[in-house]
mmCIF file of C-alpha atoms and ligand atoms in Angstrom:
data_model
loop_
_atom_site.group_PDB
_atom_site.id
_atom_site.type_symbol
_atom_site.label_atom_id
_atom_site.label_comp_id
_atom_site.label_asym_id
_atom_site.label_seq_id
_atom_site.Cartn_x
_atom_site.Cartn_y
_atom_site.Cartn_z
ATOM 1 C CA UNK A 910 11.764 -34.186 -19.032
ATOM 2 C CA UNK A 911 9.805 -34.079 -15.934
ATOM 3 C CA UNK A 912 6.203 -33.630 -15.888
ATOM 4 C CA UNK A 913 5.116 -30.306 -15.004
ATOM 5 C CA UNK A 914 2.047 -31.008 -13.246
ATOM 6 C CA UNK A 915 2.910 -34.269 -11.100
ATOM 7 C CA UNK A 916 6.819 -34.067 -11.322
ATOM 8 C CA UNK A 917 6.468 -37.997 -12.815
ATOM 9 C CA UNK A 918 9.922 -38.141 -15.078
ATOM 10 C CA UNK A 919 8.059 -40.739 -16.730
ATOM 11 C CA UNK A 920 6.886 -38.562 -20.338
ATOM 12 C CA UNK A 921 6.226 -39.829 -23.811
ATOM 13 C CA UNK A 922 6.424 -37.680 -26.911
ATOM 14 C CA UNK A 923 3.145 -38.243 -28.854
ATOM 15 C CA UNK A 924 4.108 -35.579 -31.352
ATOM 16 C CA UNK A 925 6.952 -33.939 -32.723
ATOM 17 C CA UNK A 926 7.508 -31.661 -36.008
ATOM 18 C CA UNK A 927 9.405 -28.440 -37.112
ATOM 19 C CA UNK A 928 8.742 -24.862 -36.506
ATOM 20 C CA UNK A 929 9.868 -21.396 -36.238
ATOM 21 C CA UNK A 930 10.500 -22.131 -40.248
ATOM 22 C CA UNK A 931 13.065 -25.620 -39.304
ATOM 23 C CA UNK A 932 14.824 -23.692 -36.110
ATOM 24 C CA UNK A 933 13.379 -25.604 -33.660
ATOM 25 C CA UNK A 934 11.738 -29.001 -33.010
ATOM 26 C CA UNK A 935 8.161 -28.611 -31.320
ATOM 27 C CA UNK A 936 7.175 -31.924 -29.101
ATOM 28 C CA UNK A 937 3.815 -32.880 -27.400
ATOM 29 C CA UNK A 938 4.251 -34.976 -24.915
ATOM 30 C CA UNK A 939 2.184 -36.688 -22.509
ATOM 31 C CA UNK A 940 2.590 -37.927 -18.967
ATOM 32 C CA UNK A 941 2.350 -41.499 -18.489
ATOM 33 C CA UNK A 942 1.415 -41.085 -14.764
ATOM 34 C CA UNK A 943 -1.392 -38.257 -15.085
ATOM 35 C CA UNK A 944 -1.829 -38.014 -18.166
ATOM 36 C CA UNK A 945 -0.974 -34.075 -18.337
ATOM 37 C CA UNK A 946 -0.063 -33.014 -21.957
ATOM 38 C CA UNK A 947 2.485 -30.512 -22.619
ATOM 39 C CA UNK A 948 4.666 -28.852 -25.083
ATOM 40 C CA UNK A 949 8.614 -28.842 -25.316
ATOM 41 C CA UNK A 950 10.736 -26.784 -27.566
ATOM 42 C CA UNK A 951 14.343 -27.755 -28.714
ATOM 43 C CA UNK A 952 16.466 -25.064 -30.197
ATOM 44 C CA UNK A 953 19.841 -24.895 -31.254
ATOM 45 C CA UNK A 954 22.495 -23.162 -28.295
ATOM 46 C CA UNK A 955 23.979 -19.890 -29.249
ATOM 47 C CA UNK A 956 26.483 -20.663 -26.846
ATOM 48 C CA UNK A 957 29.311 -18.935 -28.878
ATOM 49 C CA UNK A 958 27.770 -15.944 -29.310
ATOM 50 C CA UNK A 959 28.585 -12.821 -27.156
ATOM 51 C CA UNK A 960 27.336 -9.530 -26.722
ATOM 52 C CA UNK A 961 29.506 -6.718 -26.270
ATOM 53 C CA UNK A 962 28.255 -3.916 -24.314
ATOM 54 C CA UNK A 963 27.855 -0.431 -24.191
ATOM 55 C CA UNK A 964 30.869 0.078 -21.583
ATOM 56 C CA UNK A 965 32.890 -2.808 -23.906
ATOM 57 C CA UNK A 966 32.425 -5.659 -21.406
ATOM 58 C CA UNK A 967 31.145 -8.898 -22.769
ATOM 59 C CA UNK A 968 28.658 -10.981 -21.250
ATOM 60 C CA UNK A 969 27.371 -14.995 -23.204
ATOM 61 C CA UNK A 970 23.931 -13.570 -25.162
ATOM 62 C CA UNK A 971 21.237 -14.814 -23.398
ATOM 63 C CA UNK A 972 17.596 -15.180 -24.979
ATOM 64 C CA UNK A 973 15.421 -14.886 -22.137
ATOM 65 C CA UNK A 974 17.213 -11.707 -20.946
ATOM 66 C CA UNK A 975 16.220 -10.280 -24.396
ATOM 67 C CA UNK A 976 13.207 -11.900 -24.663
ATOM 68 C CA UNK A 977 11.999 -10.731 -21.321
ATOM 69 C CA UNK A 978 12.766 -6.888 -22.123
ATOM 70 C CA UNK A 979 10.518 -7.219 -25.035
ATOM 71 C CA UNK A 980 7.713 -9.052 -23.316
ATOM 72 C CA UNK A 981 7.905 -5.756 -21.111
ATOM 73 C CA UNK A 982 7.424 -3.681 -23.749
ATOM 74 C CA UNK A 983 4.181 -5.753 -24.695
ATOM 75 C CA UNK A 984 2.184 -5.700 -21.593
ATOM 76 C CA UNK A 985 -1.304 -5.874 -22.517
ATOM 77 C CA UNK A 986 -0.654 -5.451 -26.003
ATOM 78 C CA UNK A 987 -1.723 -7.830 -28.499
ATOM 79 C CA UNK A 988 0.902 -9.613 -29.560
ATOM 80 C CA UNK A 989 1.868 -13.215 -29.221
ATOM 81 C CA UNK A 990 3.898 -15.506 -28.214
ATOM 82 C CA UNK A 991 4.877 -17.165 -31.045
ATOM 83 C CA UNK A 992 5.140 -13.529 -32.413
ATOM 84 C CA UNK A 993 8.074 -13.103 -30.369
ATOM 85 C CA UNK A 994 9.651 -16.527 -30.660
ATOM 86 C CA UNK A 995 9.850 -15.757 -34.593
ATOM 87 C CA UNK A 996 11.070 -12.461 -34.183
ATOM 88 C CA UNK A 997 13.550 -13.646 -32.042
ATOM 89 C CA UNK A 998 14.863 -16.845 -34.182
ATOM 90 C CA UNK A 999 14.672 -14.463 -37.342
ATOM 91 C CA UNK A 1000 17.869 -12.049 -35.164
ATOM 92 C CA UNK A 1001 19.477 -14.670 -33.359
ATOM 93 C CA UNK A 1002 19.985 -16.547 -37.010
ATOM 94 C CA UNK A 1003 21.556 -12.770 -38.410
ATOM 95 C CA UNK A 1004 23.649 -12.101 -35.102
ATOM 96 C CA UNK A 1005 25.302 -15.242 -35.144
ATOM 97 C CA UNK A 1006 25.840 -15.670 -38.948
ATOM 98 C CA UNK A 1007 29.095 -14.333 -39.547
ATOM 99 C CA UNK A 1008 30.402 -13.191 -36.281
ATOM 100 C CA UNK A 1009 30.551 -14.712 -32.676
ATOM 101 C CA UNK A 1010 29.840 -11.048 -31.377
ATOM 102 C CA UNK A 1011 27.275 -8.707 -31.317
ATOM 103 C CA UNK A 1012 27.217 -4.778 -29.877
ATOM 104 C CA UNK A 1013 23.872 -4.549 -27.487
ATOM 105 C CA UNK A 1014 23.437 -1.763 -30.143
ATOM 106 C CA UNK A 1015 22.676 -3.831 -32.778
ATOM 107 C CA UNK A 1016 20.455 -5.813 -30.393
ATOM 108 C CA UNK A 1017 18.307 -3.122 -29.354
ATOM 109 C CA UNK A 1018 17.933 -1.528 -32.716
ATOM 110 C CA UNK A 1019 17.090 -4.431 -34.698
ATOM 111 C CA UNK A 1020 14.467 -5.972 -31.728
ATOM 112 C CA UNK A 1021 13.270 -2.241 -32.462
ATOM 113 C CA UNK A 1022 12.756 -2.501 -35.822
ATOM 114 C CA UNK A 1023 11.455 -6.095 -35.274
ATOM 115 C CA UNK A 1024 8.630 -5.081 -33.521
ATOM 116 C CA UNK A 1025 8.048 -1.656 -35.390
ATOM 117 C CA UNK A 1026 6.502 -4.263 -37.739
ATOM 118 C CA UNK A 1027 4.646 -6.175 -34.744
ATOM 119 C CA UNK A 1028 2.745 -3.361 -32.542
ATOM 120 C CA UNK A 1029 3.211 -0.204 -32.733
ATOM 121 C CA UNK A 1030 3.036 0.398 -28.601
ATOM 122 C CA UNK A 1031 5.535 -2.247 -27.864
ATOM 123 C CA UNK A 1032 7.964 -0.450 -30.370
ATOM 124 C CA UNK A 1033 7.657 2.808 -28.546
ATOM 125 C CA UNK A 1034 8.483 1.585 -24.786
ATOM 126 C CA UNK A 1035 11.236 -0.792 -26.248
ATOM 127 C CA UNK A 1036 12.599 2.214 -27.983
ATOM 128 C CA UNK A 1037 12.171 4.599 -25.076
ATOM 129 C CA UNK A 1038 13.639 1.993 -22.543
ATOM 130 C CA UNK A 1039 16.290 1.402 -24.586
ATOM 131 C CA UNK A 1040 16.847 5.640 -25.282
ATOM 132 C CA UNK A 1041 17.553 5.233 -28.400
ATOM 133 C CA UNK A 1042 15.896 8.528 -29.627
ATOM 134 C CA UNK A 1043 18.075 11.021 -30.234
ATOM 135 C CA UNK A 1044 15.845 13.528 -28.717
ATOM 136 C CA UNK A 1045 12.301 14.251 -27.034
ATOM 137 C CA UNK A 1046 11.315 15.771 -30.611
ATOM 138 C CA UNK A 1047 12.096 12.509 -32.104
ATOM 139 C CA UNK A 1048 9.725 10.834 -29.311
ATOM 140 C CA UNK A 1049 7.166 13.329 -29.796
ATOM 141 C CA UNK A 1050 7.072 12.324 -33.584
ATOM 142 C CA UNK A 1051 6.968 8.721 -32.549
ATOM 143 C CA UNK A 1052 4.321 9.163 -29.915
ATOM 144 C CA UNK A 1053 2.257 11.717 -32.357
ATOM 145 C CA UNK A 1054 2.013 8.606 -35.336
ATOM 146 C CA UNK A 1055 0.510 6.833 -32.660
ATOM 147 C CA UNK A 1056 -2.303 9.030 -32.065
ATOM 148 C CA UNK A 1057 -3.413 10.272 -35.628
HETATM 149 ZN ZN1 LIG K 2492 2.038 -36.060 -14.674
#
């Protein structure tokens, strides 16, 4: 692990402990050169699991493509990071518990129901990106609980 602010490879981990409930191992770590701390996540692969899409093509599930759509849908909203990396975990560990695929349905609908819990904004672009209203009435509604 290279450090990030002098490129030294030369790092030492001067903390490490659980989180995201035991899913991943958080490290501080510490450049020996510069003495530039930073932060390191390990998490396990979900290298076996694959999405299949809308047209029935499959494509390896990739987190930050996912993760990147909803940070989109929170622009200047405020919700966190660690928000998001929870919400995440929490799906990835239902998606891959049975099967080794997952419909981009299921995806979109559950990150939507994920976040309906989260902010109420973010919910509404992720849903209206995602078209997953059945109609502009149903938006309307959406929008309209927004605003009372
Ligand atoms: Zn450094």
């Amino acid at each position: 692990m290279h450090c990030p602010h002098c490129r030294s490879a030369d790092t030492a981990v001067i903390d490490s402990r659980l989180s995201e409930e035991g899913r991943a191992v958080r490290r501080r770590r510490e450049c020996t050169s510069c003495q530039h701390r930073f932060t390191t996540f390990e998490r396990q692969e979900l290298s076996s699991l694959i999405v299949v899409k809308r047209d029935g093509t499959r494509e390896p599930y990739s987190r930050p493509k996912i993760e990147r759509g909803v940070w989109i849908a929170c622009t200047k909203r405020p919700v966190t990071q660690a928000q998001i990396d929870k919400l995440l975990s929490t799906l990835e560990e239902k998606w891959s518990a049975n099967k080794q695929e997952v419909p981009s349905s299921t995806i979109g609908e559950d990150v939507m129901r994920e976040l309906k819990t989260i902010d109420q904004v973010a919910y509404i672009r992720f849903a209206s990106v995602h078209r997953e209203f059945k109609d502009v009435e149903e938006f309307k509604e959406e929008l309209g609980k927004l605003f009372k």
